[in-house]
Structure formats: structure tokens, C-alpha cells
PDB file of C-alpha atoms in Angstrom:
ATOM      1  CA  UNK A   1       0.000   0.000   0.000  1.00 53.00           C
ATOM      2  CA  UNK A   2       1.073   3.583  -0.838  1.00 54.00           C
ATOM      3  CA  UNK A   3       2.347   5.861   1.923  1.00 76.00           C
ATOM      4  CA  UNK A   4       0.351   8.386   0.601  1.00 87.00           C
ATOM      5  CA  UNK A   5      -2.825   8.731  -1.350  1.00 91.00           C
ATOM      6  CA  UNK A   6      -3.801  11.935  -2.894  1.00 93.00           C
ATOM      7  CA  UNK A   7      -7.163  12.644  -4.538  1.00 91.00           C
ATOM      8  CA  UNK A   8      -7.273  15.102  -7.689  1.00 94.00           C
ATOM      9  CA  UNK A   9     -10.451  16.076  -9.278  1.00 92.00           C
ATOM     10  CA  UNK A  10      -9.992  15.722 -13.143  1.00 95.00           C
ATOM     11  CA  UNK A  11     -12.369  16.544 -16.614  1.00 94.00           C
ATOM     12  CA  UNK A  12     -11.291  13.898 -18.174  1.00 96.00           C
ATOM     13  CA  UNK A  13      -9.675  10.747 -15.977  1.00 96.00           C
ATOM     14  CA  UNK A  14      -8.044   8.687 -19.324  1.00 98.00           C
ATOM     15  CA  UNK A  15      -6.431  12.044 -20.397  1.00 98.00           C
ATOM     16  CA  UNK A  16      -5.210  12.002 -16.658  1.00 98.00           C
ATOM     17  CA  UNK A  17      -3.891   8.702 -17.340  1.00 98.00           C
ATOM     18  CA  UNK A  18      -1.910   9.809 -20.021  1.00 98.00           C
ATOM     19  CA  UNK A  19      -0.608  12.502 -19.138  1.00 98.00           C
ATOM     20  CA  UNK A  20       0.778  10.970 -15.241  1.00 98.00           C
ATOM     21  CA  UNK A  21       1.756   7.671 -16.616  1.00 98.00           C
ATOM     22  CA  UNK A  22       3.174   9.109 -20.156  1.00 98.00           C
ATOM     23  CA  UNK A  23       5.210  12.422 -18.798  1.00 98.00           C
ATOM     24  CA  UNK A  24       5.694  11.786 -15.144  1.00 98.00           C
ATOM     25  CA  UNK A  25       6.408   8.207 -14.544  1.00 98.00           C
ATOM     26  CA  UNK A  26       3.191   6.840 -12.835  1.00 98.00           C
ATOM     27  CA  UNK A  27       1.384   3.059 -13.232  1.00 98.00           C
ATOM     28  CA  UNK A  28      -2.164   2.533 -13.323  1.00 98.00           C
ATOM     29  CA  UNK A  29      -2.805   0.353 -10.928  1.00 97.00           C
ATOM     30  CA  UNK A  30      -6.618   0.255 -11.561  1.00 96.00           C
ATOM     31  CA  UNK A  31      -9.240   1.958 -13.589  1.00 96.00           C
ATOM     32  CA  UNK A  32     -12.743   0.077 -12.833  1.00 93.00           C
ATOM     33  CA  UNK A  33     -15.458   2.796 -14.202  1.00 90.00           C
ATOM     34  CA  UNK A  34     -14.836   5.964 -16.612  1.00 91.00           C
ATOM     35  CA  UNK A  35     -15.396   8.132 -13.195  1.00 91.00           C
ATOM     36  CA  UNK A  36     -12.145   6.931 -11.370  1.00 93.00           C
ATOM     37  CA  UNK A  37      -8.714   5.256 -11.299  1.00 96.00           C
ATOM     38  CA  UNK A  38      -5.859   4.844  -9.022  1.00 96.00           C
ATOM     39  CA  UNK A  39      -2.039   5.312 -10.477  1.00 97.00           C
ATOM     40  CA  UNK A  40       1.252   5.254  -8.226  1.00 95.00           C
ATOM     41  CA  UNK A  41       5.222   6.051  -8.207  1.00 95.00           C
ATOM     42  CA  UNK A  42       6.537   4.991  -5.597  1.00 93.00           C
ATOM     43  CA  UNK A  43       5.284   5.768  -2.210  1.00 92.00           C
ATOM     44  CA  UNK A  44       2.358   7.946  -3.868  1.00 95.00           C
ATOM     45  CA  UNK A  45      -0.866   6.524  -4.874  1.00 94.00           C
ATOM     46  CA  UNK A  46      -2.845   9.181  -7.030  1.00 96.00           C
ATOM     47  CA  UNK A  47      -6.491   8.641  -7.075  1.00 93.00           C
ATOM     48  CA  UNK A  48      -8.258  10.173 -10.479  1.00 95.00           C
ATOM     49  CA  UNK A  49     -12.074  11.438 -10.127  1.00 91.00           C
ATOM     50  CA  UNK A  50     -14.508  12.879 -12.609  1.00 91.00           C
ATOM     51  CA  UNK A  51     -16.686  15.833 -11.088  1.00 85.00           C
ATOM     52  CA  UNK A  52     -19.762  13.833 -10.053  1.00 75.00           C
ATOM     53  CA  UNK A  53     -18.348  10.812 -10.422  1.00 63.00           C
ATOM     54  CA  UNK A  54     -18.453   8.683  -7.039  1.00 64.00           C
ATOM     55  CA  UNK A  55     -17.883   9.477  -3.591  1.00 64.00           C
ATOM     56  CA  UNK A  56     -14.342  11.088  -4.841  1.00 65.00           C
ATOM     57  CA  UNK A  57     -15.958  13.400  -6.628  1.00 69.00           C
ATOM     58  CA  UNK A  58     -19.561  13.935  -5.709  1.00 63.00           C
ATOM     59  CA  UNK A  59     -20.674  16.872  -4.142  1.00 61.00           C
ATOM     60  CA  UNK A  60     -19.801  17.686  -0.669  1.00 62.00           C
ATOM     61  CA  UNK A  61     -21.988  19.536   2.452  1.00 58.00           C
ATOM     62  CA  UNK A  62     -23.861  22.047   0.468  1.00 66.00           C
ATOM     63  CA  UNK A  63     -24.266  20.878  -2.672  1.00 70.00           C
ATOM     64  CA  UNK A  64     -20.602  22.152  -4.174  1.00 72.00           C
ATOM     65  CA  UNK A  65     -19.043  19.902  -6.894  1.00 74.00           C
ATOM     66  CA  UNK A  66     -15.593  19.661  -6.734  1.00 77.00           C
ATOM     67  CA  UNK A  67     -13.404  20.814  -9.666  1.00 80.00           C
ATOM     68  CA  UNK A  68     -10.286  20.547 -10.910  1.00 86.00           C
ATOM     69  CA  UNK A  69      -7.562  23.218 -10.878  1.00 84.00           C
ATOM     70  CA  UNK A  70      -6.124  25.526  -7.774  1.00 84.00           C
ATOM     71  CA  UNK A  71      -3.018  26.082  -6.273  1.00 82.00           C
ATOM     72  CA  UNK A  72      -2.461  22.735  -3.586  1.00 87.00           C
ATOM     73  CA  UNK A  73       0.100  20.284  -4.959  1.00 92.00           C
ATOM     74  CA  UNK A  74       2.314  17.396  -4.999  1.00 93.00           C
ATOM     75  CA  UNK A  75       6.473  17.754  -5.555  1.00 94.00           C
ATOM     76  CA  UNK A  76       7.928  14.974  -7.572  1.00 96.00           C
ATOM     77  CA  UNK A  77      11.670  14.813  -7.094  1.00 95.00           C
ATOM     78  CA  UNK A  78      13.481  15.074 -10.300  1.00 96.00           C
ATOM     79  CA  UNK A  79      17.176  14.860 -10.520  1.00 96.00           C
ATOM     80  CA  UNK A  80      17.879  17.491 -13.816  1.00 97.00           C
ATOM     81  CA  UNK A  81      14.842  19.575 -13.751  1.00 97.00           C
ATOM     82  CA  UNK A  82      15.903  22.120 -16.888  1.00 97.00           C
ATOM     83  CA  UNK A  83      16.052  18.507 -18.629  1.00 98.00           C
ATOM     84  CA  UNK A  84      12.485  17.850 -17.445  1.00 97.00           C
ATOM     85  CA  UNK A  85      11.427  21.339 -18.437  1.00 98.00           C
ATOM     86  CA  UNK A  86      12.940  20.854 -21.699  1.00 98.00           C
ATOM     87  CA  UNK A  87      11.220  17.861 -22.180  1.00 98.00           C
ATOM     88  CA  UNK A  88       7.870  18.578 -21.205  1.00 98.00           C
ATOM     89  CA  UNK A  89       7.636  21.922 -23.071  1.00 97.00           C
ATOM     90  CA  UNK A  90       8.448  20.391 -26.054  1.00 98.00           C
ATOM     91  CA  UNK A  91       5.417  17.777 -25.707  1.00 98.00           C
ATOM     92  CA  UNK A  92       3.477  20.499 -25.006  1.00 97.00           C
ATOM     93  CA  UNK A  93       2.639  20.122 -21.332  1.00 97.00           C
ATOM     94  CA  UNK A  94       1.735  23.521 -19.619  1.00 95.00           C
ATOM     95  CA  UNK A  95       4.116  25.299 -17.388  1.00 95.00           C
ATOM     96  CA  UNK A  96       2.873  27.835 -14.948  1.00 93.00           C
ATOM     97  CA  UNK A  97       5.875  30.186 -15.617  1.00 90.00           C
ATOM     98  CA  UNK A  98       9.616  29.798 -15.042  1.00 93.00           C
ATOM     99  CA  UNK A  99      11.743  27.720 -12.637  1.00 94.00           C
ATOM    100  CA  UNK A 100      11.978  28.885  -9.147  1.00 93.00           C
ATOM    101  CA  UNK A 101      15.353  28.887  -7.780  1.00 91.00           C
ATOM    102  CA  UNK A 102      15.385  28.590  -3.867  1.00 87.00           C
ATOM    103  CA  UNK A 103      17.374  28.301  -1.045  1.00 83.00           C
ATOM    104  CA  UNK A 104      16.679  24.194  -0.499  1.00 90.00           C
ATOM    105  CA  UNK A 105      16.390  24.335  -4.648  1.00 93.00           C
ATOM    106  CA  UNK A 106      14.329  24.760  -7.707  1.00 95.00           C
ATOM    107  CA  UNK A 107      11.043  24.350  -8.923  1.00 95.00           C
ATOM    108  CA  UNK A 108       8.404  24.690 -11.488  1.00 95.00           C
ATOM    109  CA  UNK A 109       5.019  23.496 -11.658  1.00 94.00           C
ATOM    110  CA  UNK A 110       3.147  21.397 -14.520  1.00 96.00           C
ATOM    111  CA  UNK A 111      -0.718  21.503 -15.189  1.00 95.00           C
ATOM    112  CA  UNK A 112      -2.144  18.213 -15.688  1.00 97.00           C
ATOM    113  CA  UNK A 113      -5.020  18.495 -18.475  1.00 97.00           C
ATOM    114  CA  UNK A 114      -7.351  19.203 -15.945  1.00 96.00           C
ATOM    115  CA  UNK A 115      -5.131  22.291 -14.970  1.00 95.00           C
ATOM    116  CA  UNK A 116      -4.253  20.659 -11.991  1.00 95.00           C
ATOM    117  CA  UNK A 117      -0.643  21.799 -10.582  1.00 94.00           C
ATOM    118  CA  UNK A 118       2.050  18.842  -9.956  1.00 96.00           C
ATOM    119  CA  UNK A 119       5.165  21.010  -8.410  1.00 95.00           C
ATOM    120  CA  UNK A 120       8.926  19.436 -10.215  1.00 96.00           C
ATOM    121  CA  UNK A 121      11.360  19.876  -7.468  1.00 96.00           C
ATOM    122  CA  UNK A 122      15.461  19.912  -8.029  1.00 95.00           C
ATOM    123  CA  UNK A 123      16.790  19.712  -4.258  1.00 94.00           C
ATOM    124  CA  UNK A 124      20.207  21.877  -3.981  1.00 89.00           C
ATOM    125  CA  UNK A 125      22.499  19.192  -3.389  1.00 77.00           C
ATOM    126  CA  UNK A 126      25.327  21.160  -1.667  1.00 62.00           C
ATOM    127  CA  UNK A 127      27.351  18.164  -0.383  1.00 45.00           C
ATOM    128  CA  UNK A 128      28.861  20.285   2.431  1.00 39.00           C
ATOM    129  CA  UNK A 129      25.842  21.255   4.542  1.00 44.00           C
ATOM    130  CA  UNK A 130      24.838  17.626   4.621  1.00 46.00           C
ATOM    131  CA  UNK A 131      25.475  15.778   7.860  1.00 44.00           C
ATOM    132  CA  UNK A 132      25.371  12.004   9.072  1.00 40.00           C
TER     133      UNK A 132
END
């Protein structure tokens, strides 16, 4: 079992497929109705709902549907992100603007086609602030 599941809302869940499983290195580990599938890498389990579709994405206290999009992520770990920028941009996936450079490293973050944000994250690997 997955150390950690995380639920996004998507339009369309076999364009979410593609997209997590053909850019960002996810398996579908199950995908029983139209409404809803499961993928993972590694510790993550991603869980893929259609608006409406389910309990996962049915509509809550009050009658609001939830939808895709917004600003609350997962970080991937890459290991050359201007690679994976490189690569992504060239099959087309959206960016939501330039890399971040930080103190603890960069970043940029992907849309998914639902325009749901997936953060790439390039830790600074400065060998000499590391400790046992």
C-alpha cells in the first residue's frame, strides 16, 4: 500500500492517465469505471475522479461539486529539472511560468489536463551542509 494517497479532481480521468503515466512516470494500478482510477510512483498513490463521479468526486456539504484546478500540490523529485522542463515543453505540457530557484532548490510546476498543478522539485544538493 502507498504511503500516501492523494485525490485530484480531473475533466477527463483517461487524459489524466496519459498525461501521469506518459510524462511523469506513474502506473495505473486500476481503472474500474470511466469516473475513477488509481495510479502510483513509488510511495504515492494518485487517485483520479470525474466531477460527479463517485464518492471522490460527488458533491460535498452544500451541494458544491468539486473541480479541478487551484493552487495545492504534490512535488515529484526530479534529478535534472531544466532537462524535465525541456522535455515537457516540447510535448506540449503547460508550465505555470519559469523555474523557481530557492534556497533548499528549484522548482516549477506542470498543469495536468485538468489544470491541476504537480510542483517538479530539483533539491540543492550542496554536499557540504549535509550531515550524518
Amino acid at each position: 500500500m502507498a504511503t500516501v494517497s492523494v485525490r485530484y479532481v480531473v475533466d477527463d480521468v483517461d487524459a489524466a492517465i496519459s498525461f501521469y503515466c506518459g510524462y511523469l512516470g506513474f502506473t495505473e494500478r486500476m481503472h474500474p469505471a470511466p469516473g475513477f482510477a488509481m495510479l502510483t510512483r513509488g510511495d504515492l498513490r494518485l487517485l483520479l475522479s470525474a466531477p460527479g463521479g463517485g464518492p471522490g468526486g460527488g458533491a460535498a456539504v452544500g451541494g458544491v461539486t468539486p473541480e479541478p484546478g487551484g493552487w495545492n500540490r504534490f512535488a515529484l523529485e526530479v534529478d535534472d529539472l531544466a532537462a524535465e522542463v525541456e522535455r515537457l515543453a516540447a510535448a506540449g505540457v503547460r508550465l505555470r511560468g519559469d523555474v523557481v530557484h530557492g534556497v533548499g532548490g528549484d522548482q516549477v510546476l506542470v498543469d495536468d489536463p485538468s489544470g491541476n498543478p504537480v510542483e517538479l522539485f530539483q533539491p540543492t544538493r550542496d554536499e557540504a551542509r549535509l550531515t550524518d
